[in-house]
Amino acid sequence: MPADLVYLVGGVSLLLAVVLPSALRKVALSAPLVLVGVGAVIGLLPISGSEPFDPTQHLGLIEHVTEVTVLIALMGVGLALDRPLSFRDRAAWGRWSSTWKLLGIAMPLTIAGVALLGWWGLGIAPAAALLLGAALAPTDPVLASDVQVEGPTVDEAAEKVDEEDEVRFALTSEAGLNDGLAFPFVYAALFLATKGAVSGWGVQWLAWELVGKVAIGVLVGAGIGWVLGNVAFRSRARSLRVAETGEPLMALAAVLLAYGASEVVGGYGFLAVFSCAMTIRSAERSHEYHALMHQVVERLERLLTLLVLLFLGFGLTHGLLSNLDWRGTLVGVALVFVIRPLAGWLALSVGRHGVGDRRHDALERRERWATAFFGVRGVGTVYYLAYAFGHAAFPEQRWLWSTAVFTIVLSVVVHGIAVTPVMRSLERCRATLRRA
């Protein structure tokens, strides 16, 4: 594509990214759905050329672009959540019960469901089936903005504010944490592909990949967030109290510091970034500086998302689905319509008997189905595949790419069309209950 046309297409696409969120607010379409469609149309134009796009030739670029996109989204999610979480507050942990159920029950069930369908049902190699399950299991903090909380509440009542929409809170907090928690299972697939039987690496995986790296990521992120929060809001040196000057770029510095420090010492950087954001958010919760940081992160996330979605749509009409067969189609359809909804429903139904506090287990029947259904797949899946293929050889690599891309696009289409009417219906039901 000629350089001048790149500028033209980029300008039009950026304009769409700016106006679509507001323009589509009352329409049963999501911005990601439209952007994927725009990318697909661009791919059909004669100026785009006829050379197919082969992701196996661009693993490094794909990995780093999607990695940065997810990191920025995780910082935004952590800053947006109003519901506090304290290591020492038992009641606070209880108010996050929906999140823990989605992470501890729904996510492993989703991984197992996809992996077993691929391995036992479709004859895919065990390592490839497990990798597919691990990559597709996490919900996406990038493409799921339509079902997430809007942003931080920073008025004088923010210290006592809680999330009013339990569905949005559950989906937002889940997306913030499960991207990092998918990593142990990606490593399990890598070990299965490179080291063989589980008996040779199972103990190491359990102790280090599943427990050790998770703990390091959370602790490093919380530590950096505590330092940055104290410096920004309470430093004795006025020049260091950036909250007073309103300089929002500290949010980006926090992303890089938390991710880099955690990865250097062996932890999961995704978890560190989210933990860091939550810790910064806990410092002076009512301060408007949180909103300023969230705004700059949100805009950068929108730009990166634009880039990823356009290339995803472009790839649809340039060979990304060329290796898709009935098996991949079955996996995608099963995940979006059966595996995730059932896993989410079962998880959110656990321990509901005798619960009287609305805040501790707040999802009613309709809300549970909505939360279970809106497990949007997206950029994180692309990152995990690129990461895995850069560390081990998978003969099924091109099939895995086509299957994952099909599933992401299916999720974008189905959830993008359903989100507006479903969320409106839930809001009407809540309003009726409040009046009753």
CSV table of C-alpha atoms in Angstrom, one decimal:
chain,number,residue,atom,x,y,z
A,1,MET,CA,0.0,0.0,0.0
A,2,PRO,CA,1.5,3.4,-1.0
A,3,ALA,CA,2.5,5.6,1.9
A,4,ASP,CA,0.1,8.4,1.1
A,5,LEU,CA,-2.8,6.0,1.2
A,6,VAL,CA,-1.6,4.7,4.5
A,7,TYR,CA,-1.9,8.2,5.9
A,8,LEU,CA,-5.4,8.5,4.4
A,9,VAL,CA,-6.6,5.2,5.7
A,10,GLY,CA,-5.0,5.9,9.1
A,11,GLY,CA,-6.8,9.3,9.4
A,12,VAL,CA,-10.2,7.9,8.5
A,13,SER,CA,-9.7,5.0,10.9
A,14,LEU,CA,-8.6,7.3,13.7
A,15,LEU,CA,-11.6,9.5,13.2
A,16,LEU,CA,-13.8,6.4,13.4
A,17,ALA,CA,-12.1,5.5,16.7
A,18,VAL,CA,-12.9,8.9,18.1
A,19,VAL,CA,-16.6,9.1,17.1
A,20,LEU,CA,-17.7,5.5,17.2
A,21,PRO,CA,-18.0,5.1,21.0
A,22,SER,CA,-20.5,7.9,21.3
A,23,ALA,CA,-22.2,7.3,17.9
A,24,LEU,CA,-22.9,3.6,18.7
A,25,ARG,CA,-24.0,4.1,22.3
A,26,LYS,CA,-27.6,3.6,21.4
A,27,VAL,CA,-27.1,1.1,18.6
A,28,ALA,CA,-26.7,-2.6,18.8
A,29,LEU,CA,-23.2,-2.5,17.5
A,30,SER,CA,-19.9,-2.2,19.2
A,31,ALA,CA,-16.9,-0.1,18.1
A,32,PRO,CA,-14.6,-3.2,17.8
A,33,LEU,CA,-17.1,-4.8,15.5
A,34,VAL,CA,-17.2,-1.8,13.2
A,35,LEU,CA,-13.4,-1.4,13.2
A,36,VAL,CA,-12.9,-5.1,12.3
A,37,GLY,CA,-15.3,-4.5,9.5
A,38,VAL,CA,-13.4,-1.4,8.3
A,39,GLY,CA,-10.1,-3.4,8.4
A,40,ALA,CA,-11.7,-6.2,6.3
A,41,VAL,CA,-13.0,-3.7,3.7
A,42,ILE,CA,-9.5,-2.1,3.5
A,43,GLY,CA,-8.1,-5.6,2.8
A,44,LEU,CA,-10.5,-6.0,-0.1
A,45,LEU,CA,-9.3,-2.8,-1.8
A,46,PRO,CA,-6.9,-3.2,-4.8
A,47,ILE,CA,-4.4,-0.9,-3.1
A,48,SER,CA,-3.9,-3.4,-0.3
A,49,GLY,CA,-2.2,-5.9,-2.6
A,50,SER,CA,-2.8,-9.6,-3.0
A,51,GLU,CA,0.0,-11.0,-0.8
A,52,PRO,CA,-1.5,-13.1,2.1
A,53,PHE,CA,-0.7,-12.1,5.6
A,54,ASP,CA,1.2,-14.8,7.4
A,55,PRO,CA,1.4,-14.3,11.2
A,56,THR,CA,4.1,-16.9,11.5
A,57,GLN,CA,6.5,-14.5,9.8
A,58,HIS,CA,5.7,-11.6,12.2
A,59,LEU,CA,5.6,-13.2,15.6
A,60,GLY,CA,7.9,-10.7,17.3
A,61,LEU,CA,5.9,-7.7,16.0
A,62,ILE,CA,2.5,-9.3,16.9
A,63,GLU,CA,3.7,-10.3,20.3
A,64,HIS,CA,5.0,-6.9,21.3
A,65,VAL,CA,2.1,-4.8,19.9
A,66,THR,CA,-0.5,-7.0,21.6
A,67,GLU,CA,1.6,-7.1,24.8
A,68,VAL,CA,1.7,-3.3,25.1
A,69,THR,CA,-2.0,-3.1,24.2
A,70,VAL,CA,-3.0,-5.5,27.0
A,71,LEU,CA,-0.7,-3.7,29.5
A,72,ILE,CA,-2.2,-0.3,28.8
A,73,ALA,CA,-5.7,-1.8,29.1
A,74,LEU,CA,-4.9,-3.5,32.4
A,75,MET,CA,-3.7,-0.2,33.9
A,76,GLY,CA,-6.9,1.4,32.8
A,77,VAL,CA,-9.0,-1.4,34.3
A,78,GLY,CA,-7.2,-1.2,37.6
A,79,LEU,CA,-7.7,2.6,37.9
A,80,ALA,CA,-11.3,2.4,36.9
A,81,LEU,CA,-12.5,0.0,39.6
A,82,ASP,CA,-14.2,1.8,42.5
A,83,ARG,CA,-14.5,-1.2,44.8
A,84,PRO,CA,-11.5,-1.4,47.1
A,85,LEU,CA,-9.5,-4.6,47.7
A,86,SER,CA,-7.2,-4.8,50.8
A,87,PHE,CA,-5.0,-7.7,51.7
A,88,ARG,CA,-6.0,-7.2,55.4
A,89,ASP,CA,-9.7,-6.5,54.9
A,90,ARG,CA,-11.6,-9.8,54.9
A,91,ALA,CA,-14.9,-8.1,54.1
A,92,ALA,CA,-13.3,-6.5,51.0
A,93,TRP,CA,-12.3,-10.0,49.7
A,94,GLY,CA,-15.9,-11.1,50.2
A,95,ARG,CA,-17.2,-8.3,48.0
A,96,TRP,CA,-15.0,-9.6,45.2
A,97,SER,CA,-16.6,-13.1,45.4
A,98,SER,CA,-17.9,-13.0,41.8
A,99,THR,CA,-14.4,-12.3,40.6
A,100,TRP,CA,-12.8,-15.2,42.5
A,101,LYS,CA,-15.4,-17.6,41.2
A,102,LEU,CA,-14.8,-16.6,37.6
A,103,LEU,CA,-11.1,-16.9,38.1
A,104,GLY,CA,-10.9,-20.0,40.3
A,105,ILE,CA,-13.7,-22.0,38.7
A,106,ALA,CA,-14.9,-20.6,35.3
A,107,MET,CA,-11.4,-20.1,33.9
A,108,PRO,CA,-10.0,-23.6,34.6
A,109,LEU,CA,-13.3,-25.1,33.4
A,110,THR,CA,-13.0,-23.1,30.2
A,111,ILE,CA,-9.4,-24.2,29.6
A,112,ALA,CA,-10.3,-27.8,30.3
A,113,GLY,CA,-13.4,-27.7,28.1
A,114,VAL,CA,-11.5,-26.3,25.1
A,115,ALA,CA,-8.5,-28.6,25.6
A,116,LEU,CA,-10.6,-31.7,26.0
A,117,LEU,CA,-12.7,-30.9,23.0
A,118,GLY,CA,-9.6,-30.4,20.9
A,119,TRP,CA,-7.7,-33.4,22.2
A,120,TRP,CA,-10.3,-36.1,22.8
A,121,GLY,CA,-13.0,-34.8,20.5
A,122,LEU,CA,-11.1,-33.6,17.5
A,123,GLY,CA,-7.8,-35.4,17.7
A,124,ILE,CA,-5.6,-32.4,18.1
A,125,ALA,CA,-2.2,-33.0,19.8
A,126,PRO,CA,-2.4,-32.5,23.6
A,127,ALA,CA,0.1,-29.6,23.7
A,128,ALA,CA,-1.7,-27.7,21.0
A,129,ALA,CA,-5.1,-28.4,22.5
A,130,LEU,CA,-3.9,-27.1,25.9
A,131,LEU,CA,-2.3,-24.0,24.3
A,132,LEU,CA,-5.6,-23.3,22.5
A,133,GLY,CA,-7.5,-23.6,25.8
A,134,ALA,CA,-5.1,-21.4,27.7
A,135,ALA,CA,-5.0,-18.7,25.0
A,136,LEU,CA,-8.8,-18.6,24.5
A,137,ALA,CA,-9.8,-18.8,28.2
A,138,PRO,CA,-9.0,-15.3,29.4
A,139,THR,CA,-11.6,-12.6,28.8
A,140,ASP,CA,-10.2,-9.5,27.2
A,141,PRO,CA,-9.7,-6.1,28.9
A,142,VAL,CA,-9.2,-4.4,25.5
A,143,LEU,CA,-12.3,-5.3,23.5
A,144,ALA,CA,-14.8,-5.7,26.4
A,145,SER,CA,-15.1,-1.9,27.2
A,146,ASP,CA,-18.8,-2.0,26.4
A,147,VAL,CA,-19.5,-4.4,29.4
A,148,GLN,CA,-17.0,-2.9,31.8
A,149,VAL,CA,-17.2,-0.1,34.4
A,150,GLU,CA,-16.8,3.4,32.9
A,151,GLY,CA,-14.1,4.9,35.0
A,152,PRO,CA,-13.1,6.0,38.5
A,153,THR,CA,-15.4,8.0,40.8
A,154,VAL,CA,-13.4,10.8,42.2
A,155,ASP,CA,-15.8,13.1,44.1
A,156,GLU,CA,-15.7,13.6,47.8
A,157,ALA,CA,-17.9,10.5,48.4
A,158,ALA,CA,-15.4,8.2,46.5
A,159,GLU,CA,-14.1,6.7,49.8
A,160,LYS,CA,-17.5,5.1,50.3
A,161,VAL,CA,-18.4,4.4,46.7
A,162,ASP,CA,-19.0,0.8,45.5
A,163,GLU,CA,-19.8,-0.5,42.1
A,164,GLU,CA,-23.5,-0.3,41.4
A,165,ASP,CA,-23.5,-2.6,38.4
A,166,GLU,CA,-22.3,-6.0,39.6
A,167,VAL,CA,-22.2,-7.5,36.1
A,168,ARG,CA,-19.8,-4.8,34.9
A,169,PHE,CA,-17.7,-5.0,38.0
A,170,ALA,CA,-17.4,-8.8,37.7
A,171,LEU,CA,-16.5,-8.7,34.0
A,172,THR,CA,-14.0,-5.8,34.5
A,173,SER,CA,-12.2,-7.3,37.5
A,174,GLU,CA,-12.1,-10.7,35.8
A,175,ALA,CA,-10.5,-9.2,32.7
A,176,GLY,CA,-8.0,-7.4,34.9
A,177,LEU,CA,-6.8,-10.6,36.5
A,178,ASN,CA,-7.3,-13.5,34.2
A,179,ASP,CA,-4.8,-12.3,31.5
A,180,GLY,CA,-2.0,-12.9,33.9
A,181,LEU,CA,-3.5,-16.1,35.4
A,182,ALA,CA,-3.6,-17.7,31.9
A,183,PHE,CA,0.1,-17.7,31.7
A,184,PRO,CA,0.7,-20.8,33.9
A,185,PHE,CA,-1.4,-22.8,31.5
A,186,VAL,CA,0.4,-21.4,28.5
A,187,TYR,CA,3.6,-22.6,30.1
A,188,ALA,CA,2.1,-26.0,30.8
A,189,ALA,CA,1.4,-26.3,27.0
A,190,LEU,CA,5.0,-25.2,26.3
A,191,PHE,CA,6.4,-27.8,28.7
A,192,LEU,CA,4.2,-30.5,27.3
A,193,ALA,CA,5.5,-29.6,23.8
A,194,THR,CA,9.2,-29.4,24.8
A,195,LYS,CA,9.6,-31.6,27.9
A,196,GLY,CA,7.1,-34.4,27.3
A,197,ALA,CA,5.1,-36.1,30.0
A,198,VAL,CA,3.8,-34.2,33.0
A,199,SER,CA,5.7,-36.4,35.4
A,200,GLY,CA,8.9,-34.7,34.4
A,201,TRP,CA,7.9,-31.1,35.1
A,202,GLY,CA,4.6,-31.1,37.0
A,203,VAL,CA,6.0,-30.3,40.4
A,204,GLN,CA,8.1,-27.5,39.1
A,205,TRP,CA,5.1,-26.1,37.2
A,206,LEU,CA,2.9,-26.2,40.2
A,207,ALA,CA,5.4,-24.6,42.6
A,208,TRP,CA,6.9,-22.0,40.3
A,209,GLU,CA,4.7,-21.2,37.3
A,210,LEU,CA,1.4,-21.5,39.1
A,211,VAL,CA,2.2,-20.3,42.5
A,212,GLY,CA,5.6,-18.5,42.7
A,213,LYS,CA,5.3,-16.3,39.6
A,214,VAL,CA,1.7,-15.3,40.5
A,215,ALA,CA,2.7,-14.3,44.0
A,216,ILE,CA,5.8,-12.3,42.8
A,217,GLY,CA,3.7,-10.5,40.2
A,218,VAL,CA,1.1,-9.4,42.6
A,219,LEU,CA,3.6,-8.4,45.4
A,220,VAL,CA,5.9,-6.5,43.0
A,221,GLY,CA,3.0,-4.6,41.5
A,222,ALA,CA,1.5,-3.8,44.8
A,223,GLY,CA,4.9,-2.6,46.1
A,224,ILE,CA,5.6,-0.3,43.2
A,225,GLY,CA,2.0,1.0,43.3
A,226,TRP,CA,2.4,1.8,47.0
A,227,VAL,CA,5.7,3.7,46.4
A,228,LEU,CA,4.2,5.6,43.5
A,229,GLY,CA,1.0,6.4,45.3
A,230,ASN,CA,2.9,7.8,48.3
A,231,VAL,CA,5.2,9.8,46.1
A,232,ALA,CA,2.4,11.2,44.0
A,233,PHE,CA,0.1,12.2,46.8
A,234,ARG,CA,2.1,12.5,50.0
A,235,SER,CA,5.8,13.2,49.2
A,236,ARG,CA,7.4,15.9,51.3
A,237,ALA,CA,9.0,17.3,48.2
A,238,ARG,CA,6.4,19.4,46.3
A,239,SER,CA,8.1,18.7,43.0
A,240,LEU,CA,7.4,14.9,43.5
A,241,ARG,CA,3.7,15.3,44.3
A,242,VAL,CA,2.6,14.9,40.7
A,243,ALA,CA,-1.0,14.6,41.7
A,244,GLU,CA,-1.0,18.3,42.5
A,245,THR,CA,0.4,19.2,39.1
A,246,GLY,CA,-2.0,16.8,37.4
A,247,GLU,CA,0.7,15.2,35.2
A,248,PRO,CA,-1.1,12.0,34.0
A,249,LEU,CA,1.9,10.3,32.4
A,250,MET,CA,2.8,8.7,35.7
A,251,ALA,CA,0.2,6.1,34.8
A,252,LEU,CA,2.4,5.1,31.8
A,253,ALA,CA,5.5,5.1,34.0
A,254,ALA,CA,3.7,2.8,36.4
A,255,VAL,CA,2.9,0.4,33.6
A,256,LEU,CA,6.6,0.2,32.5
A,257,LEU,CA,8.0,0.0,36.1
A,258,ALA,CA,5.6,-2.6,37.3
A,259,TYR,CA,5.9,-4.8,34.2
A,260,GLY,CA,9.6,-4.5,33.9
A,261,ALA,CA,10.4,-5.1,37.6
A,262,SER,CA,8.1,-8.1,37.8
A,263,GLU,CA,9.5,-9.7,34.7
A,264,VAL,CA,13.1,-9.1,35.8
A,265,VAL,CA,12.5,-11.0,39.1
A,266,GLY,CA,10.5,-13.7,37.4
A,267,GLY,CA,6.9,-12.8,38.1
A,268,TYR,CA,4.0,-12.3,35.8
A,269,GLY,CA,4.1,-8.7,34.5
A,270,PHE,CA,0.4,-8.6,33.6
A,271,LEU,CA,-0.6,-9.3,37.2
A,272,ALA,CA,1.9,-6.8,38.4
A,273,VAL,CA,0.5,-4.0,36.3
A,274,PHE,CA,-3.1,-4.6,37.5
A,275,SER,CA,-2.0,-4.9,41.1
A,276,CYS,CA,0.0,-1.7,40.7
A,277,ALA,CA,-3.0,0.2,39.3
A,278,MET,CA,-5.3,-1.1,42.1
A,279,THR,CA,-2.7,0.0,44.7
A,280,ILE,CA,-2.3,3.5,43.2
A,281,ARG,CA,-6.1,3.7,43.1
A,282,SER,CA,-6.3,3.0,46.8
A,283,ALA,CA,-4.2,6.1,47.6
A,284,GLU,CA,-6.5,9.1,48.0
A,285,ARG,CA,-9.4,7.5,46.3
A,286,SER,CA,-11.4,10.7,45.9
A,287,HIS,CA,-8.6,12.6,44.2
A,288,GLU,CA,-9.3,13.7,40.6
A,289,TYR,CA,-5.8,12.7,39.6
A,290,HIS,CA,-7.1,9.1,39.2
A,291,ALA,CA,-9.5,10.4,36.5
A,292,LEU,CA,-6.7,12.2,34.7
A,293,MET,CA,-4.5,9.1,34.6
A,294,HIS,CA,-7.4,7.0,33.5
A,295,GLN,CA,-8.2,9.4,30.6
A,296,VAL,CA,-4.7,9.4,29.2
A,297,VAL,CA,-4.5,5.6,29.5
A,298,GLU,CA,-7.9,5.2,27.9
A,299,ARG,CA,-6.9,7.3,24.9
A,300,LEU,CA,-3.7,5.4,24.3
A,301,GLU,CA,-5.6,2.1,24.7
A,302,ARG,CA,-8.0,3.3,22.0
A,303,LEU,CA,-5.2,4.1,19.6
A,304,LEU,CA,-3.5,0.7,20.1
A,305,THR,CA,-6.9,-1.1,19.9
A,306,LEU,CA,-7.5,0.7,16.6
A,307,LEU,CA,-4.2,-0.6,15.2
A,308,VAL,CA,-4.8,-4.2,16.4
A,309,LEU,CA,-8.4,-4.3,15.1
A,310,LEU,CA,-7.6,-2.9,11.7
A,311,PHE,CA,-4.9,-5.4,11.2
A,312,LEU,CA,-7.2,-8.2,12.5
A,313,GLY,CA,-9.9,-7.2,10.0
A,314,PHE,CA,-7.2,-6.8,7.2
A,315,GLY,CA,-6.0,-10.3,8.0
A,316,LEU,CA,-9.5,-11.7,7.6
A,317,THR,CA,-9.4,-10.9,3.9
A,318,HIS,CA,-5.7,-11.7,3.5
A,319,GLY,CA,-5.5,-15.3,4.5
A,320,LEU,CA,-5.7,-15.4,8.3
A,321,LEU,CA,-8.6,-17.9,8.0
A,322,SER,CA,-7.1,-19.9,5.2
A,323,ASN,CA,-6.3,-22.8,7.6
A,324,LEU,CA,-9.7,-22.8,9.3
A,325,ASP,CA,-11.6,-26.1,9.0
A,326,TRP,CA,-14.7,-27.6,10.6
A,327,ARG,CA,-12.7,-28.4,13.8
A,328,GLY,CA,-11.7,-24.9,14.4
A,329,THR,CA,-15.2,-23.6,13.6
A,330,LEU,CA,-16.6,-26.1,16.1
A,331,VAL,CA,-14.1,-25.0,18.8
A,332,GLY,CA,-15.0,-21.3,18.3
A,333,VAL,CA,-18.7,-21.8,18.3
A,334,ALA,CA,-18.6,-24.2,21.3
A,335,LEU,CA,-16.5,-21.7,23.3
A,336,VAL,CA,-18.7,-18.7,22.7
A,337,PHE,CA,-22.1,-20.3,23.0
A,338,VAL,CA,-21.5,-23.3,25.3
A,339,ILE,CA,-18.2,-23.7,27.2
A,340,ARG,CA,-17.8,-20.2,28.6
A,341,PRO,CA,-21.5,-19.6,29.4
A,342,LEU,CA,-21.8,-22.9,31.2
A,343,ALA,CA,-18.5,-22.5,33.0
A,344,GLY,CA,-19.4,-19.0,34.1
A,345,TRP,CA,-22.9,-20.0,35.2
A,346,LEU,CA,-21.7,-22.9,37.3
A,347,ALA,CA,-19.0,-20.8,38.9
A,348,LEU,CA,-21.4,-18.0,39.8
A,349,SER,CA,-23.9,-20.4,41.1
A,350,VAL,CA,-21.5,-21.8,43.7
A,351,GLY,CA,-22.2,-20.8,47.3
A,352,ARG,CA,-25.3,-18.8,46.7
A,353,HIS,CA,-27.5,-20.4,49.3
A,354,GLY,CA,-28.1,-18.4,52.4
A,355,VAL,CA,-26.3,-15.3,51.2
A,356,GLY,CA,-28.2,-12.2,52.2
A,357,ASP,CA,-25.8,-9.4,51.6
A,358,ARG,CA,-26.4,-8.0,48.1
A,359,ARG,CA,-22.8,-6.8,47.9
A,360,HIS,CA,-21.2,-10.1,48.6
A,361,ASP,CA,-23.0,-12.2,46.0
A,362,ALA,CA,-25.0,-9.7,44.1
A,363,LEU,CA,-25.7,-11.5,40.8
A,364,GLU,CA,-29.3,-12.5,40.2
A,365,ARG,CA,-30.3,-15.1,37.7
A,366,ARG,CA,-30.4,-12.8,34.6
A,367,GLU,CA,-27.1,-11.1,35.8
A,368,ARG,CA,-25.4,-14.5,36.2
A,369,TRP,CA,-26.3,-15.5,32.6
A,370,ALA,CA,-25.2,-12.1,31.3
A,371,THR,CA,-21.8,-12.3,33.1
A,372,ALA,CA,-21.3,-15.9,32.0
A,373,PHE,CA,-22.1,-15.1,28.4
A,374,PHE,CA,-20.1,-11.9,27.9
A,375,GLY,CA,-16.7,-13.5,28.1
A,376,VAL,CA,-15.2,-11.4,25.2
A,377,ARG,CA,-12.2,-12.9,23.5
A,378,GLY,CA,-9.6,-10.6,22.0
A,379,VAL,CA,-6.1,-9.2,22.0
A,380,GLY,CA,-4.8,-11.3,24.9
A,381,THR,CA,-5.4,-14.5,22.9
A,382,VAL,CA,-3.3,-13.2,20.0
A,383,TYR,CA,-0.5,-12.3,22.4
A,384,TYR,CA,-0.4,-15.7,24.1
A,385,LEU,CA,-0.3,-17.5,20.8
A,386,ALA,CA,2.6,-15.3,19.5
A,387,TYR,CA,4.4,-15.7,22.8
A,388,ALA,CA,4.1,-19.5,22.7
A,389,PHE,CA,5.1,-19.9,19.1
A,390,GLY,CA,8.2,-17.8,19.8
A,391,HIS,CA,9.3,-20.3,22.5
A,392,ALA,CA,8.3,-23.7,21.0
A,393,ALA,CA,7.5,-25.4,17.7
A,394,PHE,CA,3.9,-26.4,17.2
A,395,PRO,CA,3.1,-28.2,13.9
A,396,GLU,CA,-0.5,-27.0,14.2
A,397,GLN,CA,0.6,-23.3,14.4
A,398,ARG,CA,-1.3,-22.1,11.3
A,399,TRP,CA,-4.4,-24.0,12.3
A,400,LEU,CA,-4.2,-22.5,15.8
A,401,TRP,CA,-3.9,-19.0,14.3
A,402,SER,CA,-7.0,-19.5,12.1
A,403,THR,CA,-9.0,-21.0,14.9
A,404,ALA,CA,-8.1,-18.3,17.4
A,405,VAL,CA,-8.8,-15.5,14.9
A,406,PHE,CA,-12.2,-17.0,13.9
A,407,THR,CA,-13.1,-17.3,17.6
A,408,ILE,CA,-12.1,-13.7,18.3
A,409,VAL,CA,-14.1,-12.4,15.4
A,410,LEU,CA,-17.1,-14.5,16.3
A,411,SER,CA,-16.9,-13.1,19.8
A,412,VAL,CA,-16.6,-9.6,18.6
A,413,VAL,CA,-19.7,-10.0,16.3
A,414,VAL,CA,-21.9,-11.9,18.7
A,415,HIS,CA,-21.1,-9.9,21.9
A,416,GLY,CA,-20.9,-6.7,20.0
A,417,ILE,CA,-24.5,-7.1,18.7
A,418,ALA,CA,-25.9,-8.4,22.0
A,419,VAL,CA,-24.2,-6.1,24.5
A,420,THR,CA,-26.5,-3.0,24.1
A,421,PRO,CA,-29.9,-4.8,24.3
A,422,VAL,CA,-28.8,-7.1,27.1
A,423,MET,CA,-27.3,-4.4,29.3
A,424,ARG,CA,-30.3,-2.2,28.7
A,425,SER,CA,-32.6,-5.1,29.7
A,426,LEU,CA,-30.6,-5.6,32.9
A,427,GLU,CA,-30.8,-1.9,33.8
A,428,ARG,CA,-34.6,-1.9,33.3
A,429,CYS,CA,-34.9,-4.9,35.6
A,430,ARG,CA,-32.8,-3.3,38.3
A,431,ALA,CA,-34.9,-0.1,38.0
A,432,THR,CA,-38.0,-2.2,38.4
A,433,LEU,CA,-36.6,-3.9,41.5
A,434,ARG,CA,-35.6,-0.6,43.1
A,435,ARG,CA,-39.1,0.8,42.7
A,436,ALA,CA,-40.7,-2.4,44.1
